[in-house]
JSON list of C-alpha atoms in Angstrom, two decimals:
[
{"chain": "A", "resi": 1, "resn": "MET", "atom": "CA", "xyz": [57.60, 47.24, 43.42]},
{"chain": "A", "resi": 2, "resn": "ILE", "atom": "CA", "xyz": [57.73, 44.69, 46.39]},
{"chain": "A", "resi": 3, "resn": "TYR", "atom": "CA", "xyz": [61.30, 43.24, 46.42]},
{"chain": "A", "resi": 4, "resn": "LEU", "atom": "CA", "xyz": [61.61, 39.80, 47.86]},
{"chain": "A", "resi": 5, "resn": "ASP", "atom": "CA", "xyz": [64.87, 38.37, 46.28]},
{"chain": "A", "resi": 6, "resn": "TYR", "atom": "CA", "xyz": [67.16, 38.99, 49.18]},
{"chain": "A", "resi": 7, "resn": "ALA", "atom": "CA", "xyz": [69.01, 35.69, 48.44]},
{"chain": "A", "resi": 8, "resn": "ALA", "atom": "CA", "xyz": [70.30, 37.42, 45.27]},
{"chain": "A", "resi": 9, "resn": "SER", "atom": "CA", "xyz": [71.27, 40.61, 46.66]},
{"chain": "A", "resi": 10, "resn": "THR", "atom": "CA", "xyz": [70.29, 43.32, 49.46]},
{"chain": "A", "resi": 11, "resn": "PRO", "atom": "CA", "xyz": [70.25, 47.09, 49.57]},
{"chain": "A", "resi": 12, "resn": "MET", "atom": "CA", "xyz": [72.97, 48.85, 51.64]},
{"chain": "A", "resi": 13, "resn": "CYS", "atom": "CA", "xyz": [71.76, 49.57, 55.25]},
{"chain": "A", "resi": 14, "resn": "ASP", "atom": "CA", "xyz": [72.07, 53.04, 56.54]},
{"chain": "A", "resi": 15, "resn": "GLU", "atom": "CA", "xyz": [74.82, 51.97, 59.00]},
{"chain": "A", "resi": 16, "resn": "ALA", "atom": "CA", "xyz": [77.01, 50.72, 56.20]},
{"chain": "A", "resi": 17, "resn": "LEU", "atom": "CA", "xyz": [76.19, 53.61, 53.84]},
{"chain": "A", "resi": 18, "resn": "ASN", "atom": "CA", "xyz": [77.03, 56.03, 56.54]},
{"chain": "A", "resi": 19, "resn": "MET", "atom": "CA", "xyz": [80.30, 54.25, 57.46]},
{"chain": "A", "resi": 20, "resn": "TYR", "atom": "CA", "xyz": [81.17, 54.15, 53.77]},
{"chain": "A", "resi": 21, "resn": "ASN", "atom": "CA", "xyz": [80.73, 57.89, 53.37]},
{"chain": "A", "resi": 22, "resn": "VAL", "atom": "CA", "xyz": [82.73, 58.60, 56.62]},
{"chain": "A", "resi": 23, "resn": "LEU", "atom": "CA", "xyz": [85.69, 56.50, 55.59]},
{"chain": "A", "resi": 24, "resn": "ASN", "atom": "CA", "xyz": [85.90, 57.86, 51.98]},
{"chain": "A", "resi": 25, "resn": "LYS", "atom": "CA", "xyz": [85.98, 61.30, 53.47]},
{"chain": "A", "resi": 26, "resn": "GLU", "atom": "CA", "xyz": [88.10, 60.83, 56.58]},
{"chain": "A", "resi": 27, "resn": "MET", "atom": "CA", "xyz": [90.42, 57.78, 55.96]},
{"chain": "A", "resi": 28, "resn": "PHE", "atom": "CA", "xyz": [91.20, 58.03, 52.29]},
{"chain": "A", "resi": 29, "resn": "GLY", "atom": "CA", "xyz": [94.98, 57.52, 52.71]},
{"chain": "A", "resi": 30, "resn": "ASN", "atom": "CA", "xyz": [97.11, 54.72, 51.17]},
{"chain": "A", "resi": 31, "resn": "ALA", "atom": "CA", "xyz": [97.53, 52.24, 53.96]},
{"chain": "A", "resi": 32, "resn": "SER", "atom": "CA", "xyz": [101.09, 51.57, 52.86]},
{"chain": "A", "resi": 33, "resn": "SER", "atom": "CA", "xyz": [102.08, 55.20, 53.29]},
{"chain": "A", "resi": 34, "resn": "LEU", "atom": "CA", "xyz": [103.97, 56.41, 56.31]},
{"chain": "A", "resi": 35, "resn": "HIS", "atom": "CA", "xyz": [102.13, 59.50, 57.03]},
{"chain": "A", "resi": 36, "resn": "ASP", "atom": "CA", "xyz": [99.27, 59.94, 59.54]},
{"chain": "A", "resi": 37, "resn": "ALA", "atom": "CA", "xyz": [96.68, 59.49, 56.76]},
{"chain": "A", "resi": 38, "resn": "GLY", "atom": "CA", "xyz": [98.26, 56.13, 55.70]},
{"chain": "A", "resi": 39, "resn": "GLY", "atom": "CA", "xyz": [98.42, 55.02, 59.41]},
{"chain": "A", "resi": 40, "resn": "GLN", "atom": "CA", "xyz": [94.81, 55.74, 59.93]},
{"chain": "A", "resi": 41, "resn": "ALA", "atom": "CA", "xyz": [93.91, 53.68, 56.73]},
{"chain": "A", "resi": 42, "resn": "ALA", "atom": "CA", "xyz": [96.23, 50.84, 57.70]},
{"chain": "A", "resi": 43, "resn": "TYR", "atom": "CA", "xyz": [94.53, 50.84, 61.32]},
{"chain": "A", "resi": 44, "resn": "THR", "atom": "CA", "xyz": [91.12, 50.77, 59.74]},
{"chain": "A", "resi": 45, "resn": "LEU", "atom": "CA", "xyz": [92.17, 47.84, 57.36]},
{"chain": "A", "resi": 46, "resn": "ASP", "atom": "CA", "xyz": [93.63, 45.88, 60.16]},
{"chain": "A", "resi": 47, "resn": "TYR", "atom": "CA", "xyz": [90.57, 46.40, 62.32]},
{"chain": "A", "resi": 48, "resn": "SER", "atom": "CA", "xyz": [88.17, 45.40, 59.53]},
{"chain": "A", "resi": 49, "resn": "ARG", "atom": "CA", "xyz": [90.17, 42.10, 58.98]},
{"chain": "A", "resi": 50, "resn": "GLN", "atom": "CA", "xyz": [89.86, 41.39, 62.66]},
{"chain": "A", "resi": 51, "resn": "ARG", "atom": "CA", "xyz": [86.16, 41.91, 62.67]},
{"chain": "A", "resi": 52, "resn": "ILE", "atom": "CA", "xyz": [85.70, 39.64, 59.65]},
{"chain": "A", "resi": 53, "resn": "ALA", "atom": "CA", "xyz": [87.87, 37.10, 61.24]},
{"chain": "A", "resi": 54, "resn": "ASN", "atom": "CA", "xyz": [85.88, 37.13, 64.39]},
{"chain": "A", "resi": 55, "resn": "MET", "atom": "CA", "xyz": [82.56, 36.76, 62.56]},
{"chain": "A", "resi": 56, "resn": "ILE", "atom": "CA", "xyz": [83.97, 33.38, 60.94]},
{"chain": "A", "resi": 57, "resn": "GLY", "atom": "CA", "xyz": [85.87, 32.12, 63.90]},
{"chain": "A", "resi": 58, "resn": "GLY", "atom": "CA", "xyz": [89.09, 32.53, 61.95]},
{"chain": "A", "resi": 59, "resn": "GLN", "atom": "CA", "xyz": [92.51, 34.51, 62.23]},
{"chain": "A", "resi": 60, "resn": "LYS", "atom": "CA", "xyz": [92.88, 38.02, 60.69]},
{"chain": "A", "resi": 61, "resn": "GLU", "atom": "CA", "xyz": [96.06, 37.05, 58.92]},
{"chain": "A", "resi": 62, "resn": "GLY", "atom": "CA", "xyz": [94.00, 34.68, 56.71]},
{"chain": "A", "resi": 63, "resn": "ILE", "atom": "CA", "xyz": [91.59, 37.38, 55.38]},
{"chain": "A", "resi": 64, "resn": "TYR", "atom": "CA", "xyz": [92.16, 38.83, 51.93]},
{"chain": "A", "resi": 65, "resn": "PHE", "atom": "CA", "xyz": [89.80, 41.38, 50.67]},
{"chain": "A", "resi": 66, "resn": "THR", "atom": "CA", "xyz": [88.30, 41.06, 47.18]},
{"chain": "A", "resi": 67, "resn": "THR", "atom": "CA", "xyz": [85.50, 42.36, 44.92]},
{"chain": "A", "resi": 68, "resn": "GLY", "atom": "CA", "xyz": [83.01, 39.75, 45.87]},
{"chain": "A", "resi": 69, "resn": "GLY", "atom": "CA", "xyz": [82.22, 36.09, 46.09]},
{"chain": "A", "resi": 70, "resn": "THR", "atom": "CA", "xyz": [83.27, 35.28, 42.51]},
{"chain": "A", "resi": 71, "resn": "GLU", "atom": "CA", "xyz": [86.79, 36.58, 42.82]},
{"chain": "A", "resi": 72, "resn": "SER", "atom": "CA", "xyz": [86.98, 34.97, 46.30]},
{"chain": "A", "resi": 73, "resn": "ASN", "atom": "CA", "xyz": [86.18, 31.60, 44.75]},
{"chain": "A", "resi": 74, "resn": "MET", "atom": "CA", "xyz": [88.63, 32.02, 41.82]},
{"chain": "A", "resi": 75, "resn": "LEU", "atom": "CA", "xyz": [91.43, 33.47, 44.04]},
{"chain": "A", "resi": 76, "resn": "ILE", "atom": "CA", "xyz": [91.06, 30.75, 46.63]},
{"chain": "A", "resi": 77, "resn": "VAL", "atom": "CA", "xyz": [90.80, 27.80, 44.56]},
{"chain": "A", "resi": 78, "resn": "GLN", "atom": "CA", "xyz": [93.43, 28.67, 42.11]},
{"chain": "A", "resi": 79, "resn": "SER", "atom": "CA", "xyz": [95.92, 29.81, 44.84]},
{"chain": "A", "resi": 80, "resn": "ILE", "atom": "CA", "xyz": [95.37, 26.46, 46.88]},
{"chain": "A", "resi": 81, "resn": "LEU", "atom": "CA", "xyz": [95.78, 24.23, 43.71]},
{"chain": "A", "resi": 82, "resn": "ASN", "atom": "CA", "xyz": [98.90, 26.18, 42.60]},
{"chain": "A", "resi": 83, "resn": "GLY", "atom": "CA", "xyz": [100.38, 25.67, 46.18]},
{"chain": "A", "resi": 84, "resn": "LEU", "atom": "CA", "xyz": [99.84, 21.92, 46.25]},
{"chain": "A", "resi": 85, "resn": "PRO", "atom": "CA", "xyz": [102.58, 19.29, 45.31]},
{"chain": "A", "resi": 86, "resn": "PRO", "atom": "CA", "xyz": [102.84, 18.82, 41.63]},
{"chain": "A", "resi": 87, "resn": "HIS", "atom": "CA", "xyz": [101.08, 15.37, 41.57]},
{"chain": "A", "resi": 88, "resn": "LYS", "atom": "CA", "xyz": [98.01, 16.75, 43.23]},
{"chain": "A", "resi": 89, "resn": "LYS", "atom": "CA", "xyz": [96.33, 17.76, 39.98]},
{"chain": "A", "resi": 90, "resn": "HIS", "atom": "CA", "xyz": [92.78, 16.27, 40.82]},
{"chain": "A", "resi": 91, "resn": "TRP", "atom": "CA", "xyz": [90.11, 18.41, 42.64]},
{"chain": "A", "resi": 92, "resn": "ILE", "atom": "CA", "xyz": [86.44, 17.81, 43.47]},
{"chain": "A", "resi": 93, "resn": "MET", "atom": "CA", "xyz": [83.32, 20.17, 43.72]},
{"chain": "A", "resi": 94, "resn": "SER", "atom": "CA", "xyz": [79.72, 19.45, 44.37]},
{"chain": "A", "resi": 95, "resn": "ALA", "atom": "CA", "xyz": [77.29, 19.84, 41.44]},
{"chain": "A", "resi": 96, "resn": "LEU", "atom": "CA", "xyz": [75.55, 22.55, 43.44]},
{"chain": "A", "resi": 97, "resn": "GLU", "atom": "CA", "xyz": [78.13, 25.12, 43.19]},
{"chain": "A", "resi": 98, "resn": "HIS", "atom": "CA", "xyz": [77.78, 28.82, 42.06]},
{"chain": "A", "resi": 99, "resn": "HIS", "atom": "CA", "xyz": [78.50, 29.34, 38.29]},
{"chain": "A", "resi": 100, "resn": "SER", "atom": "CA", "xyz": [81.62, 31.13, 39.03]},
{"chain": "A", "resi": 101, "resn": "MET", "atom": "CA", "xyz": [83.00, 27.74, 40.02]},
{"chain": "A", "resi": 102, "resn": "TYR", "atom": "CA", "xyz": [82.04, 26.12, 36.76]},
{"chain": "A", "resi": 103, "resn": "ASN", "atom": "CA", "xyz": [83.79, 28.99, 34.94]},
{"chain": "A", "resi": 104, "resn": "LEU", "atom": "CA", "xyz": [86.84, 28.51, 36.97]},
{"chain": "A", "resi": 105, "resn": "ALA", "atom": "CA", "xyz": [86.76, 24.70, 36.20]},
{"chain": "A", "resi": 106, "resn": "THR", "atom": "CA", "xyz": [87.05, 25.45, 32.53]},
{"chain": "A", "resi": 107, "resn": "LEU", "atom": "CA", "xyz": [90.10, 27.62, 33.00]},
{"chain": "A", "resi": 108, "resn": "LEU", "atom": "CA", "xyz": [91.84, 25.09, 35.36]},
{"chain": "A", "resi": 109, "resn": "GLU", "atom": "CA", "xyz": [91.34, 22.22, 32.93]},
{"chain": "A", "resi": 110, "resn": "ARG", "atom": "CA", "xyz": [93.34, 24.16, 30.48]},
{"chain": "A", "resi": 111, "resn": "GLN", "atom": "CA", "xyz": [96.09, 24.38, 33.12]},
{"chain": "A", "resi": 112, "resn": "GLY", "atom": "CA", "xyz": [96.09, 20.57, 33.47]},
{"chain": "A", "resi": 113, "resn": "TYR", "atom": "CA", "xyz": [93.89, 20.14, 36.44]},
{"chain": "A", "resi": 114, "resn": "GLU", "atom": "CA", "xyz": [91.36, 17.42, 36.55]},
{"chain": "A", "resi": 115, "resn": "LEU", "atom": "CA", "xyz": [87.82, 18.02, 38.13]},
{"chain": "A", "resi": 116, "resn": "THR", "atom": "CA", "xyz": [85.22, 15.49, 39.40]},
{"chain": "A", "resi": 117, "resn": "ILE", "atom": "CA", "xyz": [81.70, 16.84, 39.92]},
{"chain": "A", "resi": 118, "resn": "VAL", "atom": "CA", "xyz": [79.96, 14.88, 42.66]},
{"chain": "A", "resi": 119, "resn": "GLN", "atom": "CA", "xyz": [76.19, 14.72, 42.71]},
{"chain": "A", "resi": 120, "resn": "PRO", "atom": "CA", "xyz": [74.36, 15.10, 46.04]},
{"chain": "A", "resi": 121, "resn": "ASP", "atom": "CA", "xyz": [71.98, 12.58, 47.50]},
{"chain": "A", "resi": 122, "resn": "GLN", "atom": "CA", "xyz": [68.13, 12.56, 46.91]},
{"chain": "A", "resi": 123, "resn": "GLU", "atom": "CA", "xyz": [67.84, 15.16, 49.63]},
{"chain": "A", "resi": 124, "resn": "GLY", "atom": "CA", "xyz": [70.45, 17.44, 47.97]},
{"chain": "A", "resi": 125, "resn": "ARG", "atom": "CA", "xyz": [72.98, 16.75, 50.64]},
{"chain": "A", "resi": 126, "resn": "MET", "atom": "CA", "xyz": [76.72, 16.10, 50.13]},
{"chain": "A", "resi": 127, "resn": "THR", "atom": "CA", "xyz": [77.65, 13.12, 52.30]},
{"chain": "A", "resi": 128, "resn": "ARG", "atom": "CA", "xyz": [80.78, 11.21, 53.09]},
{"chain": "A", "resi": 129, "resn": "GLU", "atom": "CA", "xyz": [79.30, 8.17, 51.14]},
{"chain": "A", "resi": 130, "resn": "ALA", "atom": "CA", "xyz": [78.94, 10.38, 48.07]},
{"chain": "A", "resi": 131, "resn": "LEU", "atom": "CA", "xyz": [82.56, 11.80, 48.32]},
{"chain": "A", "resi": 132, "resn": "LEU", "atom": "CA", "xyz": [84.44, 8.80, 49.34]},
{"chain": "A", "resi": 133, "resn": "PRO", "atom": "CA", "xyz": [84.36, 6.93, 45.93]},
{"chain": "A", "resi": 134, "resn": "HIS", "atom": "CA", "xyz": [85.87, 9.88, 44.17]},
{"chain": "A", "resi": 135, "resn": "LEU", "atom": "CA", "xyz": [88.74, 10.60, 46.48]},
{"chain": "A", "resi": 136, "resn": "ARG", "atom": "CA", "xyz": [92.10, 9.51, 44.99]},
{"chain": "A", "resi": 137, "resn": "GLU", "atom": "CA", "xyz": [95.79, 9.80, 45.88]},
{"chain": "A", "resi": 138, "resn": "ASN", "atom": "CA", "xyz": [96.21, 12.80, 43.66]},
{"chain": "A", "resi": 139, "resn": "THR", "atom": "CA", "xyz": [93.14, 14.71, 45.09]},
{"chain": "A", "resi": 140, "resn": "GLY", "atom": "CA", "xyz": [94.19, 17.98, 46.65]},
{"chain": "A", "resi": 141, "resn": "LEU", "atom": "CA", "xyz": [91.07, 19.88, 47.21]},
{"chain": "A", "resi": 142, "resn": "VAL", "atom": "CA", "xyz": [87.34, 19.45, 47.70]},
{"chain": "A", "resi": 143, "resn": "SER", "atom": "CA", "xyz": [84.85, 22.53, 47.32]},
{"chain": "A", "resi": 144, "resn": "VAL", "atom": "CA", "xyz": [81.30, 22.31, 48.90]},
{"chain": "A", "resi": 145, "resn": "GLN", "atom": "CA", "xyz": [78.98, 25.34, 48.96]},
{"chain": "A", "resi": 146, "resn": "HIS", "atom": "CA", "xyz": [77.83, 25.89, 52.43]},
{"chain": "A", "resi": 147, "resn": "ALA", "atom": "CA", "xyz": [74.34, 26.69, 51.52]},
{"chain": "A", "resi": 148, "resn": "ASN", "atom": "CA", "xyz": [72.55, 26.74, 48.24]},
{"chain": "A", "resi": 149, "resn": "SER", "atom": "CA", "xyz": [70.80, 29.96, 47.05]},
{"chain": "A", "resi": 150, "resn": "GLU", "atom": "CA", "xyz": [67.87, 28.21, 45.36]},
{"chain": "A", "resi": 151, "resn": "THR", "atom": "CA", "xyz": [66.98, 25.66, 48.00]},
{"chain": "A", "resi": 152, "resn": "GLY", "atom": "CA", "xyz": [68.38, 27.04, 51.24]},
{"chain": "A", "resi": 153, "resn": "LEU", "atom": "CA", "xyz": [69.92, 23.60, 52.16]},
{"chain": "A", "resi": 154, "resn": "ILE", "atom": "CA", "xyz": [72.73, 24.01, 54.49]},
{"chain": "A", "resi": 155, "resn": "GLN", "atom": "CA", "xyz": [75.62, 21.40, 54.01]},
{"chain": "A", "resi": 156, "resn": "ASP", "atom": "CA", "xyz": [77.11, 19.63, 57.11]},
{"chain": "A", "resi": 157, "resn": "LEU", "atom": "CA", "xyz": [80.66, 20.44, 56.48]},
{"chain": "A", "resi": 158, "resn": "ALA", "atom": "CA", "xyz": [81.69, 19.34, 59.78]},
{"chain": "A", "resi": 159, "resn": "ALA", "atom": "CA", "xyz": [80.81, 15.75, 58.84]},
{"chain": "A", "resi": 160, "resn": "LEU", "atom": "CA", "xyz": [82.89, 15.93, 55.74]},
{"chain": "A", "resi": 161, "resn": "SER", "atom": "CA", "xyz": [86.11, 17.58, 56.90]},
{"chain": "A", "resi": 162, "resn": "PRO", "atom": "CA", "xyz": [87.55, 14.69, 59.01]},
{"chain": "A", "resi": 163, "resn": "LEU", "atom": "CA", "xyz": [87.36, 12.40, 55.91]},
{"chain": "A", "resi": 164, "resn": "LEU", "atom": "CA", "xyz": [89.43, 14.81, 54.01]},
{"chain": "A", "resi": 165, "resn": "ARG", "atom": "CA", "xyz": [91.68, 15.88, 56.71]},
{"chain": "A", "resi": 166, "resn": "GLU", "atom": "CA", "xyz": [92.86, 12.38, 57.42]},
{"chain": "A", "resi": 167, "resn": "ARG", "atom": "CA", "xyz": [93.74, 12.14, 53.67]},
{"chain": "A", "resi": 168, "resn": "GLY", "atom": "CA", "xyz": [95.55, 15.33, 53.51]},
{"chain": "A", "resi": 169, "resn": "ILE", "atom": "CA", "xyz": [92.83, 16.90, 51.18]},
{"chain": "A", "resi": 170, "resn": "LEU", "atom": "CA", "xyz": [92.01, 20.61, 51.78]},
{"chain": "A", "resi": 171, "resn": "LEU", "atom": "CA", "xyz": [88.35, 21.71, 52.04]},
{"chain": "A", "resi": 172, "resn": "HIS", "atom": "CA", "xyz": [86.96, 25.11, 50.63]},
{"chain": "A", "resi": 173, "resn": "SER", "atom": "CA", "xyz": [83.42, 26.27, 50.96]},
{"chain": "A", "resi": 174, "resn": "ASP", "atom": "CA", "xyz": [81.58, 29.05, 49.29]},
{"chain": "A", "resi": 175, "resn": "ALA", "atom": "CA", "xyz": [79.61, 30.68, 52.24]},
{"chain": "A", "resi": 176, "resn": "VAL", "atom": "CA", "xyz": [78.26, 33.72, 50.38]},
{"chain": "A", "resi": 177, "resn": "GLN", "atom": "CA", "xyz": [74.73, 32.70, 51.36]},
{"chain": "A", "resi": 178, "resn": "THR", "atom": "CA", "xyz": [75.43, 32.03, 54.97]},
{"chain": "A", "resi": 179, "resn": "PHE", "atom": "CA", "xyz": [77.93, 34.63, 55.97]},
{"chain": "A", "resi": 180, "resn": "GLY", "atom": "CA", "xyz": [76.26, 37.27, 58.26]},
{"chain": "A", "resi": 181, "resn": "ASN", "atom": "CA", "xyz": [73.02, 35.17, 58.29]},
{"chain": "A", "resi": 182, "resn": "ILE", "atom": "CA", "xyz": [73.72, 32.15, 60.28]},
{"chain": "A", "resi": 183, "resn": "LEU", "atom": "CA", "xyz": [76.66, 31.04, 62.45]},
{"chain": "A", "resi": 184, "resn": "VAL", "atom": "CA", "xyz": [79.80, 30.45, 60.24]},
{"chain": "A", "resi": 185, "resn": "ASP", "atom": "CA", "xyz": [82.77, 29.03, 62.14]},
{"chain": "A", "resi": 186, "resn": "VAL", "atom": "CA", "xyz": [85.64, 27.64, 60.17]},
{"chain": "A", "resi": 187, "resn": "GLU", "atom": "CA", "xyz": [87.27, 25.81, 62.96]},
{"chain": "A", "resi": 188, "resn": "ALA", "atom": "CA", "xyz": [83.92, 23.98, 63.95]},
{"chain": "A", "resi": 189, "resn": "MET", "atom": "CA", "xyz": [83.16, 23.25, 60.23]},
{"chain": "A", "resi": 190, "resn": "GLY", "atom": "CA", "xyz": [86.90, 22.16, 59.62]},
{"chain": "A", "resi": 191, "resn": "VAL", "atom": "CA", "xyz": [87.29, 24.18, 56.49]},
{"chain": "A", "resi": 192, "resn": "ASP", "atom": "CA", "xyz": [90.65, 25.46, 55.17]},
{"chain": "A", "resi": 193, "resn": "ALA", "atom": "CA", "xyz": [89.22, 28.20, 53.06]},
{"chain": "A", "resi": 194, "resn": "LEU", "atom": "CA", "xyz": [86.08, 30.29, 52.67]},
{"chain": "A", "resi": 195, "resn": "SER", "atom": "CA", "xyz": [84.54, 32.76, 50.29]},
{"chain": "A", "resi": 196, "resn": "VAL", "atom": "CA", "xyz": [82.18, 35.50, 51.49]},
{"chain": "A", "resi": 197, "resn": "SER", "atom": "CA", "xyz": [80.50, 38.61, 49.93]},
{"chain": "A", "resi": 198, "resn": "SER", "atom": "CA", "xyz": [79.14, 42.02, 51.26]},
{"chain": "A", "resi": 199, "resn": "HIS", "atom": "CA", "xyz": [76.15, 42.60, 49.13]},
{"chain": "A", "resi": 200, "resn": "LYS", "atom": "CA", "xyz": [74.29, 39.73, 50.36]},
{"chain": "A", "resi": 201, "resn": "VAL", "atom": "CA", "xyz": [74.18, 41.30, 53.92]},
{"chain": "A", "resi": 202, "resn": "TYR", "atom": "CA", "xyz": [73.41, 44.98, 53.54]},
{"chain": "A", "resi": 203, "resn": "GLY", "atom": "CA", "xyz": [76.78, 45.91, 52.38]},
{"chain": "A", "resi": 204, "resn": "PRO", "atom": "CA", "xyz": [78.28, 47.56, 49.25]},
{"chain": "A", "resi": 205, "resn": "LYS", "atom": "CA", "xyz": [78.43, 45.86, 45.79]},
{"chain": "A", "resi": 206, "resn": "GLY", "atom": "CA", "xyz": [81.95, 44.87, 44.76]},
{"chain": "A", "resi": 207, "resn": "VAL", "atom": "CA", "xyz": [83.24, 43.91, 48.21]},
{"chain": "A", "resi": 208, "resn": "GLY", "atom": "CA", "xyz": [84.09, 40.53, 49.43]},
{"chain": "A", "resi": 209, "resn": "ALA", "atom": "CA", "xyz": [86.77, 38.53, 51.29]},
{"chain": "A", "resi": 210, "resn": "ALA", "atom": "CA", "xyz": [88.61, 35.26, 50.85]},
{"chain": "A", "resi": 211, "resn": "TYR", "atom": "CA", "xyz": [89.73, 33.38, 54.03]},
{"chain": "A", "resi": 212, "resn": "LEU", "atom": "CA", "xyz": [92.72, 30.90, 53.70]},
{"chain": "A", "resi": 213, "resn": "LYS", "atom": "CA", "xyz": [93.75, 29.28, 57.07]},
{"chain": "A", "resi": 214, "resn": "PRO", "atom": "CA", "xyz": [97.19, 30.57, 57.87]},
{"chain": "A", "resi": 215, "resn": "GLY", "atom": "CA", "xyz": [99.79, 27.92, 57.42]},
{"chain": "A", "resi": 216, "resn": "THR", "atom": "CA", "xyz": [98.05, 26.56, 54.34]},
{"chain": "A", "resi": 217, "resn": "PRO", "atom": "CA", "xyz": [100.31, 26.32, 51.30]},
{"chain": "A", "resi": 218, "resn": "TRP", "atom": "CA", "xyz": [99.30, 28.49, 48.40]},
{"chain": "A", "resi": 219, "resn": "ARG", "atom": "CA", "xyz": [100.66, 30.21, 45.56]}
]
């Protein structure tokens, strides 16, 4: 078989597989324990957070490890919405999002949140002009996927973020397809939260991370 679907998943590379084996054998302690094994694990965890933060231009205090992109999306969006003022019950996502976001929307609807799904333009791009008519006083969050796994189209988040920031609206992006493949910089893009995954970039299945900019209210 010739495997070409690397946008869906990748095999673990030798470097990741070797490191995975070493850490499981030599740094298996509970990172919360006070003994040497726990201290080694805590150091490794902190070091890993810093490395991931460096890769996205963020701060290590904002990195939360998860089981993958789906959990990162669900954890971040729910936490942000729960941390917003009670009247901010409206959120927006693009029509191009991963199916995990649609599953989450069903759950949030039962919790009293209102969702608007915005269609891109004819070229598949999310623009200021597309978003602007849907922004309200009670809009708290906008979620736009950084790149689409089907088309490869990369969204210009830096063009959208000022429009949202001046209205006090937070911006989340699912960057599972771009993390580790192209430059991802949360400060340059102006995003408040980001979702990434390991198995798209030669890492293990069941590993991902959510980034939430420190200082952002969440619950």
